[in-house]
Amino acid sequence: MEKKKVVIALGGNALGKDIEEQKEAVAHTAKVIVDMAQQGMDIIVTHGNGPQVGMIQDAMDNLIVMHENYKQVPLPTSVAMSQGYIGIDLQNAIKYELYSRNIDGKVSTILSQVEVDPADPAFQNPTKPIGRFMTKEEAEENEANGITCMEDAGRGYRIVVASPMPKRIRELETIRTLLKAGHIVITCGGGGIPVVNENGKLVGCNAVIDKDNVSSLLAAELDADDLIILTAVEKVAINFGKENQEWLSDLSVEQAKQYIAEEQFAKGSMLPKVEAAVRFAQSKPGRNALITLLDKAADAIAGKTGTVIHL
């Protein structure tokens, strides 16, 4: 009998905000992942990298300010660095959790490149802030050099980049091979390293791919049974924060689309998660997308909690 295949998209609270917090957070995250693996599931783990890639980009930007002989480090390079160091912490935490339970398990991290369309309209409207805060003068200098900057919540100016839709995960066959060999696979960190295909050559581009969007694509391409998008709440709600707030346990794709049209979900937080969940759920009958807390992931798969989105 074939195992249930599950893609788990870890939210920021599963990783912490810095190196020390990360080591503590992934130890807990590993317990949840191994609990699910022990239930006989094939597990693929994706994760964000917001604080981590920001920290790397800040360090690289400050290096240029301090040392004139260093050149700008491209954003795709910083994403690759964040994939590596988050991946190894997660991988080691999962391996240790397996070892502590006397389970002979295999875990692999795959640095993944995700192809985007250079004609994606997102490139004409960059909205994703990255890197250090700058003065107005520094921002104007960047703008003069063709680098888009925006004021960020009154705290200063930051470079903003596009967030295009993922089209193709270039390491997909490697991921499939490792899954068939019984590995827990960690991949598509931070949405993947954004690349465009220039006549067969993959070239990094200045963009950030949404982690939930790439997780939805990965789950569909791997023919997963479930996509679990982890967030800061146990269930999705409509009328969130109001007197008539209602927690949702079960949503059809059509109901979810109706609530999206009514602008029930916050643009910067829950909306992209629900949209990614809808894309996976409607990609094939029988596929379920679940949105819940990390600690409730196993219960959500068992139908005990969380919000399930389905055809």
Coordinates of C-alpha atoms in Angstrom, one line a residue:
M1 CA 0.0 0.0 0.0
E2 CA 1.4 3.4 -1.0
K3 CA 2.1 5.8 1.8
K4 CA 0.2 9.1 2.2
K5 CA 2.3 11.9 0.8
V6 CA 2.3 15.2 2.6
V7 CA 3.9 18.6 1.9
I8 CA 4.4 20.6 5.1
A9 CA 4.9 24.4 4.5
L10 CA 6.5 25.7 7.7
G11 CA 5.7 29.2 8.9
G12 CA 8.2 31.6 10.5
N13 CA 7.3 30.6 14.0
A14 CA 8.7 27.1 13.2
L15 CA 12.1 28.6 12.6
G16 CA 12.7 31.5 15.0
K17 CA 14.1 34.9 14.2
D18 CA 17.9 34.4 14.6
I19 CA 20.4 31.5 14.8
E20 CA 19.9 30.9 18.5
E21 CA 16.1 30.9 18.3
Q22 CA 16.3 28.8 15.1
K23 CA 18.1 25.9 16.8
E24 CA 15.5 25.9 19.6
A25 CA 12.6 26.2 17.3
V26 CA 13.6 23.5 14.8
A27 CA 14.1 21.0 17.7
H28 CA 10.4 21.3 18.5
T29 CA 9.5 21.4 14.8
A30 CA 11.4 18.1 14.3
K31 CA 9.3 16.4 16.9
V32 CA 6.1 17.2 15.0
I33 CA 7.6 16.1 11.6
V34 CA 8.8 12.8 13.1
D35 CA 5.5 12.2 14.7
M36 CA 3.9 12.3 11.3
A37 CA 6.6 10.2 9.7
Q38 CA 5.9 7.6 12.4
Q39 CA 2.3 7.5 11.2
G40 CA 3.6 6.1 7.9
M41 CA 3.6 9.3 5.8
D42 CA 6.1 10.4 3.2
I43 CA 7.1 13.9 4.3
I44 CA 8.3 16.9 2.2
V45 CA 9.1 20.0 4.1
T46 CA 9.2 23.6 2.8
H47 CA 9.9 26.7 4.8
G48 CA 10.1 30.5 4.7
N49 CA 13.3 32.5 5.2
G50 CA 12.1 36.1 5.8
P51 CA 14.2 37.0 8.9
Q52 CA 17.1 34.8 7.8
V53 CA 17.5 36.1 4.2
G54 CA 17.0 39.7 5.5
M55 CA 19.9 39.1 8.0
I56 CA 22.1 37.8 5.3
Q57 CA 21.2 40.6 2.9
D58 CA 21.8 43.2 5.6
A59 CA 25.3 41.7 6.4
M60 CA 26.2 41.7 2.7
D61 CA 24.9 45.3 2.2
N62 CA 26.9 46.5 5.2
L63 CA 30.0 44.8 3.9
I64 CA 29.8 46.9 0.7
V65 CA 29.4 50.1 2.8
M66 CA 32.5 49.2 5.0
H67 CA 34.7 47.8 2.2
E68 CA 34.7 49.4 -1.2
N69 CA 36.4 46.4 -2.9
Y70 CA 33.4 44.1 -2.3
K71 CA 30.6 44.0 -4.8
Q72 CA 26.8 43.7 -4.3
V73 CA 25.7 40.1 -3.5
P74 CA 22.7 39.2 -5.6
L75 CA 19.5 38.3 -3.8
P76 CA 19.3 34.8 -5.3
T77 CA 22.8 34.1 -3.7
S78 CA 21.4 35.2 -0.3
V79 CA 18.4 33.0 -0.8
A80 CA 20.7 30.0 -1.5
M81 CA 22.7 30.8 1.7
S82 CA 19.5 30.9 3.7
Q83 CA 18.4 27.6 2.2
G84 CA 21.6 26.0 3.3
Y85 CA 21.8 27.1 6.8
I86 CA 18.1 26.7 7.6
G87 CA 18.1 23.3 5.9
I88 CA 21.1 22.0 7.8
D89 CA 19.6 23.0 11.2
L90 CA 16.3 21.4 10.3
Q91 CA 17.9 18.3 8.8
N92 CA 20.1 17.8 11.9
A93 CA 17.2 18.3 14.3
I94 CA 15.0 15.8 12.4
K95 CA 17.9 13.3 12.3
Y96 CA 18.5 13.7 16.0
E97 CA 14.8 13.2 16.7
L98 CA 14.8 10.0 14.6
Y99 CA 17.9 8.8 16.5
S100 CA 16.4 9.5 19.9
R101 CA 13.4 7.3 19.0
N102 CA 15.7 4.5 17.6
I103 CA 14.4 5.1 14.1
D104 CA 16.7 4.5 11.2
G105 CA 15.5 7.4 9.0
K106 CA 17.0 9.4 6.2
V107 CA 16.8 13.1 5.8
S108 CA 18.1 15.3 2.9
T109 CA 18.1 19.0 2.1
I110 CA 17.9 20.0 -1.5
L111 CA 18.9 23.5 -2.6
S112 CA 16.2 24.3 -5.1
Q113 CA 15.9 26.7 -8.0
V114 CA 12.5 27.8 -9.0
E115 CA 11.9 29.1 -12.5
V116 CA 9.7 32.2 -13.0
D117 CA 8.5 33.9 -16.1
P118 CA 10.5 37.0 -16.9
A119 CA 7.3 38.5 -18.4
D120 CA 5.4 38.0 -15.1
P121 CA 3.6 41.3 -14.4
A122 CA 5.0 41.2 -10.8
F123 CA 8.3 42.5 -12.2
Q124 CA 6.6 45.7 -13.2
N125 CA 5.2 46.2 -9.7
P126 CA 7.8 45.2 -7.1
T127 CA 6.3 45.1 -3.6
K128 CA 8.5 42.8 -1.4
P129 CA 10.9 44.8 0.9
I130 CA 14.3 43.3 1.5
G131 CA 17.6 44.2 3.1
R132 CA 18.6 47.0 5.4
F133 CA 16.8 50.3 6.0
M134 CA 18.3 53.3 4.2
T135 CA 18.1 57.0 4.3
K136 CA 16.0 58.9 1.8
E137 CA 19.3 60.0 0.1
E138 CA 20.5 56.4 -0.3
A139 CA 17.1 55.4 -1.6
E140 CA 17.2 58.2 -4.2
E141 CA 20.6 57.2 -5.3
N142 CA 19.4 53.6 -5.8
E143 CA 16.4 54.8 -7.7
A144 CA 18.7 56.8 -10.0
N145 CA 20.5 53.5 -10.7
G146 CA 17.2 51.7 -11.6
I147 CA 16.7 50.0 -8.2
T148 CA 13.2 50.4 -6.8
C149 CA 12.9 51.6 -3.2
M150 CA 9.9 52.3 -0.9
E151 CA 9.3 53.7 2.5
D152 CA 8.6 50.8 4.9
A153 CA 6.2 51.6 7.7
G154 CA 7.8 54.9 8.6
R155 CA 11.1 53.2 9.6
G156 CA 13.1 54.2 6.6
Y157 CA 13.5 53.2 3.0
R158 CA 14.2 49.7 1.7
I159 CA 14.8 48.1 -1.7
V160 CA 11.7 46.3 -3.0
V161 CA 11.7 43.4 -5.4
A162 CA 9.1 41.4 -7.4
S163 CA 7.2 38.4 -6.1
P164 CA 6.4 36.4 -9.3
M165 CA 4.5 33.1 -9.5
P166 CA 6.6 30.0 -9.5
K167 CA 6.4 28.0 -12.8
R168 CA 8.8 25.1 -12.5
I169 CA 10.9 23.5 -9.7
R170 CA 14.1 22.6 -11.4
E171 CA 15.2 19.9 -8.9
L172 CA 11.8 18.1 -8.9
E173 CA 13.2 14.8 -10.2
T174 CA 15.9 14.8 -7.5
I175 CA 13.2 15.4 -4.9
R176 CA 11.1 12.5 -6.3
T177 CA 14.1 10.1 -6.3
L178 CA 14.9 10.9 -2.6
L179 CA 11.2 10.5 -1.6
K180 CA 11.1 7.0 -3.3
A181 CA 14.3 6.1 -1.4
G182 CA 12.5 6.9 1.9
H183 CA 14.0 10.3 2.7
I184 CA 12.3 13.1 4.5
V185 CA 13.1 15.9 2.1
I186 CA 13.6 19.6 2.9
T187 CA 13.4 21.8 -0.1
C188 CA 12.1 25.0 -1.8
G189 CA 13.3 27.0 1.2
G190 CA 12.3 30.7 1.1
G191 CA 10.2 30.0 -2.0
G192 CA 13.2 28.6 -3.9
I193 CA 16.1 30.4 -5.6
P194 CA 14.4 32.5 -8.2
V195 CA 15.7 31.9 -11.7
V196 CA 14.8 32.5 -15.3
N197 CA 15.7 30.2 -18.2
E198 CA 17.9 31.9 -20.8
N199 CA 18.3 29.3 -23.6
G200 CA 19.0 26.5 -21.2
K201 CA 21.1 28.5 -18.7
L202 CA 19.5 29.2 -15.4
V203 CA 20.1 32.8 -14.3
G204 CA 19.2 34.2 -10.9
C205 CA 16.8 37.1 -10.8
N206 CA 16.1 39.8 -8.3
A207 CA 12.8 38.4 -6.8
V208 CA 11.3 36.7 -3.8
I209 CA 8.9 33.7 -4.5
D210 CA 6.1 33.2 -2.0
K211 CA 6.8 30.1 0.0
D212 CA 3.1 29.0 0.1
N213 CA 2.8 29.4 -3.7
V214 CA 5.8 27.2 -4.4
S215 CA 4.6 24.6 -1.8
S216 CA 1.3 24.4 -3.6
L217 CA 3.1 23.8 -6.9
L218 CA 5.4 21.3 -5.4
A219 CA 2.6 19.3 -3.8
A220 CA 0.7 19.2 -7.1
E221 CA 3.8 18.1 -9.1
L222 CA 4.6 15.4 -6.5
D223 CA 0.9 14.2 -6.5
A224 CA 0.7 14.7 -2.8
D225 CA -2.4 13.8 -0.9
D226 CA -2.2 16.8 1.5
L227 CA -0.7 20.2 1.6
I228 CA -0.4 21.6 5.2
I229 CA 0.2 25.3 5.4
L230 CA 1.3 26.2 8.9
T231 CA 0.5 29.6 10.3
A232 CA -0.1 31.4 13.6
V233 CA -3.7 30.3 14.1
E234 CA -5.4 27.0 14.4
K235 CA -8.1 27.7 11.8
V236 CA -8.9 30.3 9.2
A237 CA -11.6 32.8 10.2
I238 CA -14.0 35.1 8.4
N239 CA -14.8 38.5 9.9
F240 CA -11.5 38.1 11.7
G241 CA -11.1 40.3 14.9
K242 CA -14.8 41.4 14.7
E243 CA -17.7 40.6 17.0
N244 CA -19.1 38.2 14.4
Q245 CA -15.8 36.4 13.8
E246 CA -16.3 32.8 12.7
W247 CA -13.7 30.0 12.6
L248 CA -13.9 27.8 9.6
S249 CA -13.3 24.0 9.7
D250 CA -14.4 23.0 6.2
L251 CA -14.3 25.0 3.0
S252 CA -15.0 24.0 -0.5
V253 CA -12.9 25.6 -3.2
E254 CA -16.0 27.6 -4.3
Q255 CA -16.7 28.9 -0.8
A256 CA -13.0 29.9 -0.4
K257 CA -13.1 31.8 -3.7
Q258 CA -16.3 33.6 -2.6
Y259 CA -14.6 34.7 0.7
I260 CA -11.5 35.8 -1.3
A261 CA -13.8 37.9 -3.5
E262 CA -15.4 39.4 -0.4
E263 CA -11.8 40.3 0.8
Q264 CA -12.3 38.3 4.0
F265 CA -8.6 37.5 4.3
A266 CA -5.7 39.9 5.1
K267 CA -3.6 40.6 2.1
G268 CA -0.2 40.3 3.8
S269 CA -0.9 37.2 5.9
M270 CA -3.9 34.8 5.4
L271 CA -4.9 35.7 1.8
P272 CA -1.8 34.2 0.1
K273 CA -2.1 31.0 2.2
V274 CA -5.8 30.5 1.3
E275 CA -5.1 31.2 -2.4
A276 CA -2.2 28.7 -2.4
A277 CA -4.4 26.2 -0.7
V278 CA -7.2 26.7 -3.3
R279 CA -4.8 26.1 -6.2
F280 CA -3.6 22.8 -4.7
A281 CA -7.1 21.6 -3.8
Q282 CA -8.6 22.3 -7.2
S283 CA -5.7 20.7 -9.1
K284 CA -7.1 17.2 -8.7
P285 CA -10.0 15.5 -7.0
G286 CA -9.1 14.0 -3.6
R287 CA -6.4 16.6 -2.8
N288 CA -6.8 18.4 0.6
A289 CA -5.2 21.6 1.7
L290 CA -5.0 22.2 5.4
I291 CA -4.2 25.5 7.2
T292 CA -3.4 25.2 10.9
L293 CA -0.8 25.5 13.7
L294 CA 2.4 23.5 13.7
D295 CA 1.4 21.6 16.9
K296 CA -2.0 20.7 15.3
A297 CA -0.7 19.4 12.0
A298 CA -1.2 15.7 12.8
D299 CA -4.7 16.4 14.2
A300 CA -5.6 18.4 11.1
I301 CA -4.7 15.4 8.8
A302 CA -6.9 13.2 11.1
G303 CA -9.7 15.7 10.6
K304 CA -9.8 16.8 14.2
T305 CA -8.9 20.5 13.7
G306 CA -7.6 23.1 11.3
T307 CA -9.3 24.4 8.1
V308 CA -9.5 21.9 5.3
I309 CA -10.0 23.2 1.7
H310 CA -11.2 20.7 -0.9
L311 CA -13.1 20.4 -4.2

